[in-house]
mmCIF file of C-alpha atoms in Angstrom:
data_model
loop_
_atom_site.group_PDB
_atom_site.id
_atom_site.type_symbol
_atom_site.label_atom_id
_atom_site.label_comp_id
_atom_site.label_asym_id
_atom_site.label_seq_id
_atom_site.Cartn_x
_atom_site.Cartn_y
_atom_site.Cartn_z
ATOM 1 C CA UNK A 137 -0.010 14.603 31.958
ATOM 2 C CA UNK A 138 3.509 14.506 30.583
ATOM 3 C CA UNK A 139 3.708 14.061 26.461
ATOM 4 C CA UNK A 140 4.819 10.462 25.613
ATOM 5 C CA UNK A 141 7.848 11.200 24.292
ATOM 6 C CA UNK A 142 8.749 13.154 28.323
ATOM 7 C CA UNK A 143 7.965 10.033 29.161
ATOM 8 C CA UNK A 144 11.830 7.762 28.044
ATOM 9 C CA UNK A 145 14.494 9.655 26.687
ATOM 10 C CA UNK A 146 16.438 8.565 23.760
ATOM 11 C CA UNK A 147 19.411 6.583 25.946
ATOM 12 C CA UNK A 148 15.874 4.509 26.803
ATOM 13 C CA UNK A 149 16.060 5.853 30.685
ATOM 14 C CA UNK A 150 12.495 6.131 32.205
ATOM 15 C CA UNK A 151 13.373 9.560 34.094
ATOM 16 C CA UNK A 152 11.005 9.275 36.523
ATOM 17 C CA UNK A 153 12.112 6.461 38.038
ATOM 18 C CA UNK A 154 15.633 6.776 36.854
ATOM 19 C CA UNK A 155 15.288 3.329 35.529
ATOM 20 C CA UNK A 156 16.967 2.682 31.876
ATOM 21 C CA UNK A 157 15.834 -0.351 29.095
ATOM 22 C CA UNK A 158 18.474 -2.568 28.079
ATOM 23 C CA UNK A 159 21.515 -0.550 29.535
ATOM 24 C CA UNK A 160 24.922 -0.786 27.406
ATOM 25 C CA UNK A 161 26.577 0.016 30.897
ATOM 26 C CA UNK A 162 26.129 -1.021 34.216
ATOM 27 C CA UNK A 163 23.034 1.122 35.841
ATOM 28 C CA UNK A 164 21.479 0.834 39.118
ATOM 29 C CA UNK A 165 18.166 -0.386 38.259
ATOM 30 C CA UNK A 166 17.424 -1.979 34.661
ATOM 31 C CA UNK A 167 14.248 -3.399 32.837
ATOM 32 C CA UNK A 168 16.181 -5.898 30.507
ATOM 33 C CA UNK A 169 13.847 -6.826 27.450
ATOM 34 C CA UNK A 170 15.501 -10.275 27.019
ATOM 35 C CA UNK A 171 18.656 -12.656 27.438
ATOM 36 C CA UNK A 172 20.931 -11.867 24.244
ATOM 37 C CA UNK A 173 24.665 -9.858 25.213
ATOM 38 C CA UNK A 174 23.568 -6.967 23.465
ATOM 39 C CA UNK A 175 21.168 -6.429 25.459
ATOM 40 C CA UNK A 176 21.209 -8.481 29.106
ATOM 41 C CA UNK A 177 24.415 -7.419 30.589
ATOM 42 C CA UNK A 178 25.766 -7.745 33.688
ATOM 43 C CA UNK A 179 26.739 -5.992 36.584
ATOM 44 C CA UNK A 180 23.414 -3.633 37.533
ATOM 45 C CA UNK A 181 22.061 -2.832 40.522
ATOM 46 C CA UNK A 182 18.842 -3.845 39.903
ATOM 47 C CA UNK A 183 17.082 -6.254 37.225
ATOM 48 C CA UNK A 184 13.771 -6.689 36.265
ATOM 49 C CA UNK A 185 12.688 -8.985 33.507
ATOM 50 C CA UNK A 186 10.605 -12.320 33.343
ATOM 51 C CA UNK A 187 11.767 -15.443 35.294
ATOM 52 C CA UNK A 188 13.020 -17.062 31.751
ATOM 53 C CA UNK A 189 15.333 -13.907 31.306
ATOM 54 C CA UNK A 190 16.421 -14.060 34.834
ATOM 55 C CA UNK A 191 17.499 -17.963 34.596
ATOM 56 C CA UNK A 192 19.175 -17.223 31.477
ATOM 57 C CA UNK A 193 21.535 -14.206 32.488
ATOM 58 C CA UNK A 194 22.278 -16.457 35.124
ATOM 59 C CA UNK A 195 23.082 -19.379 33.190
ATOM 60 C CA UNK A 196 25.965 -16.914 31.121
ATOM 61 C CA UNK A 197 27.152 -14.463 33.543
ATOM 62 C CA UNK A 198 26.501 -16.692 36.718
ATOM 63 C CA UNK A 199 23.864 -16.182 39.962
ATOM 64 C CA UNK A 200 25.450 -12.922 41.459
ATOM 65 C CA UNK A 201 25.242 -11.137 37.504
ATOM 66 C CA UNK A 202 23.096 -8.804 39.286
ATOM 67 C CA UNK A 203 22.922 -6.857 42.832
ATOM 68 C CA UNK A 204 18.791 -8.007 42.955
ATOM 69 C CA UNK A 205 16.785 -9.996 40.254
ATOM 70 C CA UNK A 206 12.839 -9.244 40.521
ATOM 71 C CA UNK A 207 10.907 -11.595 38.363
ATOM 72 C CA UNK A 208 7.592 -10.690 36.927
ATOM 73 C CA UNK A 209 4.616 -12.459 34.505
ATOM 74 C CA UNK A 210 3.967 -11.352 31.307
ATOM 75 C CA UNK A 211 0.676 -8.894 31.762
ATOM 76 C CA UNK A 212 1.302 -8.231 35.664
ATOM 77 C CA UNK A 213 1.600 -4.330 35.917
ATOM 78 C CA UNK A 214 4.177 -3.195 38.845
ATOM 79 C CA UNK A 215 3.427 0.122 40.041
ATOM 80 C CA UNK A 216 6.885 2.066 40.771
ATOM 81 C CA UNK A 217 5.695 6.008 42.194
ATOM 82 C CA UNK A 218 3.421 7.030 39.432
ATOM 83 C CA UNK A 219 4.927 5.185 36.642
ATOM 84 C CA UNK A 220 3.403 1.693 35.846
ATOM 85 C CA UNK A 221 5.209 -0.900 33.688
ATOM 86 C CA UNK A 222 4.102 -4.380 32.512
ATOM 87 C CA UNK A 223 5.973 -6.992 30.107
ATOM 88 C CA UNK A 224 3.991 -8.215 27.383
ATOM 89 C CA UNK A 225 5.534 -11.169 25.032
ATOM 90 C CA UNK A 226 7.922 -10.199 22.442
ATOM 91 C CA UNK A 227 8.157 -13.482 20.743
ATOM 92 C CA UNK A 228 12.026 -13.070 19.814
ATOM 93 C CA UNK A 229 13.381 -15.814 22.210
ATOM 94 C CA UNK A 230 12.384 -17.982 24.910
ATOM 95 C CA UNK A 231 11.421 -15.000 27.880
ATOM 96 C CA UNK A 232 11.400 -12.053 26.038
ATOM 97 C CA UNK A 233 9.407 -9.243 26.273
ATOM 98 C CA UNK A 234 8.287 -5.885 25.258
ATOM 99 C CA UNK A 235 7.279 -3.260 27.771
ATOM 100 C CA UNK A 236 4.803 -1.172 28.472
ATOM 101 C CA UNK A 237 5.415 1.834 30.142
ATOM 102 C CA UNK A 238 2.322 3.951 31.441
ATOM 103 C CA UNK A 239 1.887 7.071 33.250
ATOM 104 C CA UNK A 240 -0.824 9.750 33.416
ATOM 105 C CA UNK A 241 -2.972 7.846 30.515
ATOM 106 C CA UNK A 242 0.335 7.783 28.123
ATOM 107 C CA UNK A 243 1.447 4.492 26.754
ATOM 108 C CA UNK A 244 4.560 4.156 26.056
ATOM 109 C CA UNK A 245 5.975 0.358 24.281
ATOM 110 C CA UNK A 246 9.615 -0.760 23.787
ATOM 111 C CA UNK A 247 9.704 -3.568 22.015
ATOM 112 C CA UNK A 248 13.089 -4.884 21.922
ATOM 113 C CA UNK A 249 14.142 -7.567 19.457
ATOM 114 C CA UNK A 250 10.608 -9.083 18.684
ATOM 115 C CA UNK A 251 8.728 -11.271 15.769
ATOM 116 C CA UNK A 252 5.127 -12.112 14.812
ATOM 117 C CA UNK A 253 5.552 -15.704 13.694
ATOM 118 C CA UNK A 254 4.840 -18.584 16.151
ATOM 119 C CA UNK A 255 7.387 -20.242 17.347
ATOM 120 C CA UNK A 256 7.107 -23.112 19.915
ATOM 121 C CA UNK A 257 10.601 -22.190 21.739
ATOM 122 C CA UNK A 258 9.284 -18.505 22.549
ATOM 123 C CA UNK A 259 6.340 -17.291 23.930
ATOM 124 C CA UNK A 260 3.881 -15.639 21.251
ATOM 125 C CA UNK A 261 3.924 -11.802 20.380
ATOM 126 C CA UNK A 262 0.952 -9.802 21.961
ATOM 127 C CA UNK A 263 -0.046 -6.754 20.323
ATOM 128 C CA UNK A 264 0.285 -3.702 22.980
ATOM 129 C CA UNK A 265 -1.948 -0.165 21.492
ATOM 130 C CA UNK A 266 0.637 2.848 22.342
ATOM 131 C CA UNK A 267 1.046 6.468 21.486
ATOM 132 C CA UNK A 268 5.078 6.269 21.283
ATOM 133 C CA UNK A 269 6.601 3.287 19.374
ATOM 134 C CA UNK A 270 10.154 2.541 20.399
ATOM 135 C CA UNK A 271 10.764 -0.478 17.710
ATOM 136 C CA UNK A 272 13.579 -2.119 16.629
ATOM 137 C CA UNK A 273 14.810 -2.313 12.759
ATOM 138 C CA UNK A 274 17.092 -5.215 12.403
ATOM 139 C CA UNK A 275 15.321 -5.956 8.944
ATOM 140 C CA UNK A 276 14.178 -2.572 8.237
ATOM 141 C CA UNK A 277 14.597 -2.561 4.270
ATOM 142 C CA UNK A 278 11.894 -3.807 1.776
ATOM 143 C CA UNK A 279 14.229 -6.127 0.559
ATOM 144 C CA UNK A 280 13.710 -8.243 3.851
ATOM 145 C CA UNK A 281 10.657 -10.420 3.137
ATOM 146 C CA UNK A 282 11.368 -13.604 5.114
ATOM 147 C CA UNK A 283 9.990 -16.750 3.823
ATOM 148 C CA UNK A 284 7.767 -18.950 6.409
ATOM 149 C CA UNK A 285 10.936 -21.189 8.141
ATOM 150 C CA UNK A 286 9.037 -24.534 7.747
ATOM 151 C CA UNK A 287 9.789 -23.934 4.160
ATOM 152 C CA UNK A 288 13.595 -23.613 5.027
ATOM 153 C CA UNK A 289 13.046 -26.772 7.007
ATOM 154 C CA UNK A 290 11.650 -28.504 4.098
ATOM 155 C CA UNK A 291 14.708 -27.513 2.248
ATOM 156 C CA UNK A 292 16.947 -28.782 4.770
ATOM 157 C CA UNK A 293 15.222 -32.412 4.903
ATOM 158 C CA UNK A 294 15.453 -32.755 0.511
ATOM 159 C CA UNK A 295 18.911 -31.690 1.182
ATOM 160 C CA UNK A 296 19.768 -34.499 4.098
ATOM 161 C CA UNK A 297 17.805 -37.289 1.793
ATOM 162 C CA UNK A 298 19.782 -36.196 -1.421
ATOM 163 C CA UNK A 299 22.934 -36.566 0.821
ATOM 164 C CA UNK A 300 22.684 -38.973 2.896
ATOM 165 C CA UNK A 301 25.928 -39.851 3.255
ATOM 166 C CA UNK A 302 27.090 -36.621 4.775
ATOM 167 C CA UNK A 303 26.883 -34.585 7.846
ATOM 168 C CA UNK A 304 24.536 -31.579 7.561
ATOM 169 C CA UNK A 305 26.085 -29.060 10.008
ATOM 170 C CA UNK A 306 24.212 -26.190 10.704
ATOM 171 C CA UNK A 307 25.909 -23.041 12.115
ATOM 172 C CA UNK A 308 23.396 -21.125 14.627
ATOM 173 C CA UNK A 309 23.342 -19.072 17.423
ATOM 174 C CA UNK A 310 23.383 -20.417 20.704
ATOM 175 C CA UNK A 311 20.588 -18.219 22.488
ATOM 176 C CA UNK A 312 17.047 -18.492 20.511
ATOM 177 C CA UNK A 313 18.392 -20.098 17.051
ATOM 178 C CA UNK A 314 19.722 -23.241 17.913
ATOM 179 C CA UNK A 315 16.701 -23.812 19.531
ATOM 180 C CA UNK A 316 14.502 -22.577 16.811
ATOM 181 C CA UNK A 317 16.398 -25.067 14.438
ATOM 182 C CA UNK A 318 15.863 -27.991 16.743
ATOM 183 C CA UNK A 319 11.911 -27.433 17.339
ATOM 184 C CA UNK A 320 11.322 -26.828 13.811
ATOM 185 C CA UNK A 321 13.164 -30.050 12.666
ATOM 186 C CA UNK A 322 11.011 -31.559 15.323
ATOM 187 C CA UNK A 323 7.580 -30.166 14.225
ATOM 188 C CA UNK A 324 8.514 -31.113 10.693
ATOM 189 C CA UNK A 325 8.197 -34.603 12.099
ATOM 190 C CA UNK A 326 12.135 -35.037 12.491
ATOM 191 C CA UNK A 327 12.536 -37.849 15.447
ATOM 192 C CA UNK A 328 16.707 -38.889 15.513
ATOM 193 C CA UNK A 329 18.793 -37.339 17.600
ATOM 194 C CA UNK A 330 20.543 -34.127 17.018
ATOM 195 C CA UNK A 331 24.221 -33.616 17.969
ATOM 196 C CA UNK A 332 25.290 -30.740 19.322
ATOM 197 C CA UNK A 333 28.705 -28.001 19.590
ATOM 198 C CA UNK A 334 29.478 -28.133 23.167
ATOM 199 C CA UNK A 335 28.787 -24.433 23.556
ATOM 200 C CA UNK A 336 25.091 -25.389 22.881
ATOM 201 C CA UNK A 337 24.618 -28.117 25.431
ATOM 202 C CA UNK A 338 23.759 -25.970 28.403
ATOM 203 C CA UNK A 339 21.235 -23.703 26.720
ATOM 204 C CA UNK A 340 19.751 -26.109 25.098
ATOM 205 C CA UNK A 341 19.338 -28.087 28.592
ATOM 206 C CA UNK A 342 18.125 -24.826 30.449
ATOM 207 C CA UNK A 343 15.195 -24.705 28.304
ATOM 208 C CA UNK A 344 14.339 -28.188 28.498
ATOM 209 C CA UNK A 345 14.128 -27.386 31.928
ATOM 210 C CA UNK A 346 12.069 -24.767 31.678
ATOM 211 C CA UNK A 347 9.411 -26.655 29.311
ATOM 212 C CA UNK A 348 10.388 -26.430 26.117
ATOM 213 C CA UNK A 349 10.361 -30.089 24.146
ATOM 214 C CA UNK A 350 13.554 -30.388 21.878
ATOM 215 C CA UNK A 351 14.461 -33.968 21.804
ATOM 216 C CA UNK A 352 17.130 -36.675 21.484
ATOM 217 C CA UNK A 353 20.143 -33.849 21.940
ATOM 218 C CA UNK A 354 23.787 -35.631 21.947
ATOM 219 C CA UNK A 355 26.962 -34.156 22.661
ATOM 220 C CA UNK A 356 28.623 -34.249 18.633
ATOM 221 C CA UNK A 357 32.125 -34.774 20.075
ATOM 222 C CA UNK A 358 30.771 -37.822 22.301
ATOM 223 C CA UNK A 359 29.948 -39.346 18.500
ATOM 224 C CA UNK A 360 31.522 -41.685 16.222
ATOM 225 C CA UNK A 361 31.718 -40.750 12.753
ATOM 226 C CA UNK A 362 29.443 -43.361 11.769
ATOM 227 C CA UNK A 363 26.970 -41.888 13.914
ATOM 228 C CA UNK A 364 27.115 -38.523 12.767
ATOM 229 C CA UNK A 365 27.142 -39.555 8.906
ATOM 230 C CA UNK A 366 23.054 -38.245 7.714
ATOM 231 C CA UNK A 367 23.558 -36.579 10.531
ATOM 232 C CA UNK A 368 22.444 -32.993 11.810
ATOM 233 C CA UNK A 369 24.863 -30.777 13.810
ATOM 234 C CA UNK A 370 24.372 -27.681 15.077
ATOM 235 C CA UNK A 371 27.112 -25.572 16.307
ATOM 236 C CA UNK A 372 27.993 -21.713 16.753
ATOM 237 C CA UNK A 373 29.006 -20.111 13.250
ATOM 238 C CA UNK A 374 32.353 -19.919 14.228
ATOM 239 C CA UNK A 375 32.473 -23.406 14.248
ATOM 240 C CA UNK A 376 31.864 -24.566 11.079
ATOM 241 C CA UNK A 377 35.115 -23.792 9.403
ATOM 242 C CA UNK A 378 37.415 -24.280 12.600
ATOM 243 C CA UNK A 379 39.557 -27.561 13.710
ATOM 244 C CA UNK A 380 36.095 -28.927 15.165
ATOM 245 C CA UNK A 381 34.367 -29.312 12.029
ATOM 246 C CA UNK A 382 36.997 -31.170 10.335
ATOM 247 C CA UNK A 383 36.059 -34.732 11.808
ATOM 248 C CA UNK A 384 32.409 -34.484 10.400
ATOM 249 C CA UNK A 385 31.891 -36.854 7.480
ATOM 250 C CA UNK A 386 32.124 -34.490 4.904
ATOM 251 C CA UNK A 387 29.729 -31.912 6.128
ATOM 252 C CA UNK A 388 27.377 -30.192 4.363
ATOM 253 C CA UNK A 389 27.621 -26.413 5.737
ATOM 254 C CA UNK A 390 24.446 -24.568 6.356
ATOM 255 C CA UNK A 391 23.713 -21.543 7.837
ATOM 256 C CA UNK A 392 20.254 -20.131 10.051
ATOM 257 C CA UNK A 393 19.890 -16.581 10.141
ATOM 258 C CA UNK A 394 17.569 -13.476 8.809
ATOM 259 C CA UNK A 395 21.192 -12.957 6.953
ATOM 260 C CA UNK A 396 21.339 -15.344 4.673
ATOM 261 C CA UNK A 397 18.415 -13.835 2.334
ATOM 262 C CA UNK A 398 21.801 -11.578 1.489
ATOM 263 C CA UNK A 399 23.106 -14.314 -1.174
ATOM 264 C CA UNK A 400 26.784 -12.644 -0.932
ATOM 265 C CA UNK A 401 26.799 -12.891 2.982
ATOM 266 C CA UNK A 402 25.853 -16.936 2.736
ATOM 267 C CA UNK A 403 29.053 -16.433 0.210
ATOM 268 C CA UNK A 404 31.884 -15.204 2.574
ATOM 269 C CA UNK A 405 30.638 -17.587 4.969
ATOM 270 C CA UNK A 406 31.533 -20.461 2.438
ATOM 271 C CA UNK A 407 27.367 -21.767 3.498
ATOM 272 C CA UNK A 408 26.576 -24.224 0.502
ATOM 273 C CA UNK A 409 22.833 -24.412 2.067
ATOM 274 C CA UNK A 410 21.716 -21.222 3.776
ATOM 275 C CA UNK A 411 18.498 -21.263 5.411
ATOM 276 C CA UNK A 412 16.617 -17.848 6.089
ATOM 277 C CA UNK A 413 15.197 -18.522 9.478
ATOM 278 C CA UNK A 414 14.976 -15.528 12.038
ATOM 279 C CA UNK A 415 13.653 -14.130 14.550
ATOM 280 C CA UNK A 416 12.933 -10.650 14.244
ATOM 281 C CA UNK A 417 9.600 -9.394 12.079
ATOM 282 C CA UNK A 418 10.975 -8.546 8.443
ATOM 283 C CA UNK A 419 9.695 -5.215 6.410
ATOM 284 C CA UNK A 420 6.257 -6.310 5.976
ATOM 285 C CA UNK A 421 5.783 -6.951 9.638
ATOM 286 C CA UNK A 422 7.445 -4.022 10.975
ATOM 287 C CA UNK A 423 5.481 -1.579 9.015
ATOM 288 C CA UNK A 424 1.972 -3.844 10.092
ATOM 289 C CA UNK A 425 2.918 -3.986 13.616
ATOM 290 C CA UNK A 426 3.708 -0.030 14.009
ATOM 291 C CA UNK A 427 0.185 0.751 12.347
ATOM 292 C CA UNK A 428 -1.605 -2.090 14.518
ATOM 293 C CA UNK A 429 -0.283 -0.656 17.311
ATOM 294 C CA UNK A 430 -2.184 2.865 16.538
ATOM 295 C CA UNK A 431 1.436 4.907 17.713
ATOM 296 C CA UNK A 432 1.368 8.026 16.157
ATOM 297 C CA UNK A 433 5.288 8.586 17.379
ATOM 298 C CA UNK A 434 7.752 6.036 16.438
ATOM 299 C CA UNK A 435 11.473 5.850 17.621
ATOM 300 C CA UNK A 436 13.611 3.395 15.699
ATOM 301 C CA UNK A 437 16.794 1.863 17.329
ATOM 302 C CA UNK A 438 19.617 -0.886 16.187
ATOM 303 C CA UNK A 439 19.270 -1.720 12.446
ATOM 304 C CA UNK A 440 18.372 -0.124 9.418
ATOM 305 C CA UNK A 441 16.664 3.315 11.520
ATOM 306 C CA UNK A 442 16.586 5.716 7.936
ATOM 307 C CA UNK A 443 14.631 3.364 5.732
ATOM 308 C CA UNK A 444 12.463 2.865 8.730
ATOM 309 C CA UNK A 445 12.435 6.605 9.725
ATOM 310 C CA UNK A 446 11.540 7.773 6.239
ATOM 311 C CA UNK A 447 8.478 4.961 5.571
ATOM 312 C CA UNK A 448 7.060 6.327 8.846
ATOM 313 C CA UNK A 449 7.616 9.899 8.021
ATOM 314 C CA UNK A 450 5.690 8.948 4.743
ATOM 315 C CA UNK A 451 2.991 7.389 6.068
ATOM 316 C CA UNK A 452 2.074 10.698 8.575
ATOM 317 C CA UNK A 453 3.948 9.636 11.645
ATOM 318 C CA UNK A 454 6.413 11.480 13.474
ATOM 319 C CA UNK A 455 9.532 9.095 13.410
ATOM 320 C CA UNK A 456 12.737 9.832 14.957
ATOM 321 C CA UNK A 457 15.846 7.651 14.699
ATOM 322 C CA UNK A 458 17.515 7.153 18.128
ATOM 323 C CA UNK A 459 21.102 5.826 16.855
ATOM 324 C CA UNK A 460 21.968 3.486 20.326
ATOM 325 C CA UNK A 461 25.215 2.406 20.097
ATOM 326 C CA UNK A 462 26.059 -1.091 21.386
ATOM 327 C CA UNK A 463 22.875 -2.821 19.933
ATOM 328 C CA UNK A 464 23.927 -5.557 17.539
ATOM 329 C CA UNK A 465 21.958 -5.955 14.203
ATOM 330 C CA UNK A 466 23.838 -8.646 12.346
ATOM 331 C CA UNK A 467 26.161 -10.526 15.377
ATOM 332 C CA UNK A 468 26.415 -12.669 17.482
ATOM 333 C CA UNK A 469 22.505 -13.213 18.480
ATOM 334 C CA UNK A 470 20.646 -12.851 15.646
#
């Protein structure tokens, strides 16, 4: 019975199936964790990840993104030679997952990008009991303490009634955020429509099709200004200071991200209302999901790995930092 830690080496490459997690270059066969660049790329071999992950690499990189796409449930174990691995719910976005890698009686978890809220756009976190940890640490500082995002929502609606004369244009990503935003507007009993960046419109409509309820969504360049006057837009970050933005009755520019807690980054950005909506676990939740999880090995990967690293350390675990380059922890798909 091999130690845990013989198990996945620190590039996150199951050895005994030479099968990697998340590869930052093109491998023959890949587990991919979930649909963000940073970690779905294309051009492997072979892919497997759940059927939402699947649909959206191909929505981005096109059908033939990968040599062979196998498409598994959350919970259904797939036997590969003596190694058995299983995708649990991660939570992040729609589709991702965490996985479970057993062999000999060792359990081994990768979680990817993950959080513990629910969110109605993703499918909910499941606890998975492991010897060796491999979390993420996007928010890996006590500093991060996320308030709940129907608060944020809240703000944003005081914010649209004491201005209802302007635009409220909210910059989010395109994968998982935008369609946060949307379902949490809804939930907060928000029922006109919601007009969209362009870049938005086909996510957005792949997970309509794929049963998530988001709504009256309009194309915002389809609009009049009149229409889009107490109006919400949502549109990449990029967007809101560029040539597109300008013919939005002036727009009141917010922001959606785990960032904007960081009151100087919601200042470069020029964000007059910054919401702190995200949608990986923040301190609190990192350090209750690596002790609910019983691991008494914890690797820590893209983010804040020392603070992390040290905590564990502190609190009698043996905690390694594995220092991945190519992981994002504050771009594009936050």
């Amino acid at each position: 019975m091999p130690p845990a830690s013989q198990i996945l080496d620190r590039n996150l490459h199951i050895r005994r199936i030479d099968t990697y997690v998340d590869p930052v270059a093109p491998r023959e066969r890949a587990i991919i964790t979930h649909g963000h660049a940073d970690h779905a790329r294309p051009g492997h071999g072979k892919v497997l990840a759940t059927a939402d992950t699947i649909a959206i690499m191909q929505a981005r990189y096109g059908d033939d993104c990968a040599g062979a796409f196998q498409a598994v449930d959350y919970g259904e174990p797939i036997r590969i030679e003596d190694v058995t691995v299983t995708l649990y719910p991660a939570g992040h976005i729609l589709g991702s997952a965490q996985l479970l890698i057993e062999i000999g009686g060792q359990r081994v978890v990768v979680t990817g990008d993950y959080k513990r809220l629910p969110d109605k756009t993703a499918q909910a976190f499941e606890l998975v009991p492991c010897d060796l940890l491999v979390t993420e640490a996007t928010f890996a500082l006590p500093v991060f303490q996320h308030p709940h995002p129907a608060d944020e929502i809240t703000r944003l609606l005081a914010s649209m009634r004491d201005h209802p004369e302007r635009a409220h244009l909210i910059g989010a990503y395109a994968l998982g955020k935008a369609q946060r935003v949307i379902s949490l507007l809804r939930e907060a009993g928000y029922d006109r429509p919601i007009y969209l960046h362009g870049a938005m419109l086909r996510l957005c409509a792949l997970y309509q099709e794929r049963g998530i309820a988001l709504g009256d969504l309009r194309h915002a360049t389809e609009a009049s200004k009149a229409d889009l006057a107490g109006a919400v837009v949502i549109a990449p970050p990029s967007a809101l200071k560029d040539r597109w933005s300008r013919r939005l009755p002036d727009p009141v520019l917010a922001m959606a991200s785990g960032w904007m807690s960081v009151k100087q980054r919601a200042r470069q950005r020029g964000v007059e209302l910054p919401l702190v909506i995200s949608d990986h676990v923040d301190w609190p939740e990192l350090l209750e999901t690596i002790a609910d999880t019983g691991a008494q090995t914890v690797w820590v990967t893209h983010g804040r790995e020392d603070a992390l690293v040290y905590q564990c350390r502190k609190n009698g675990l043996v905690a390694e930092p594995l220092n991945i380059q190519g992981y994002e922890d504050e771009g594009e798909e936050e």
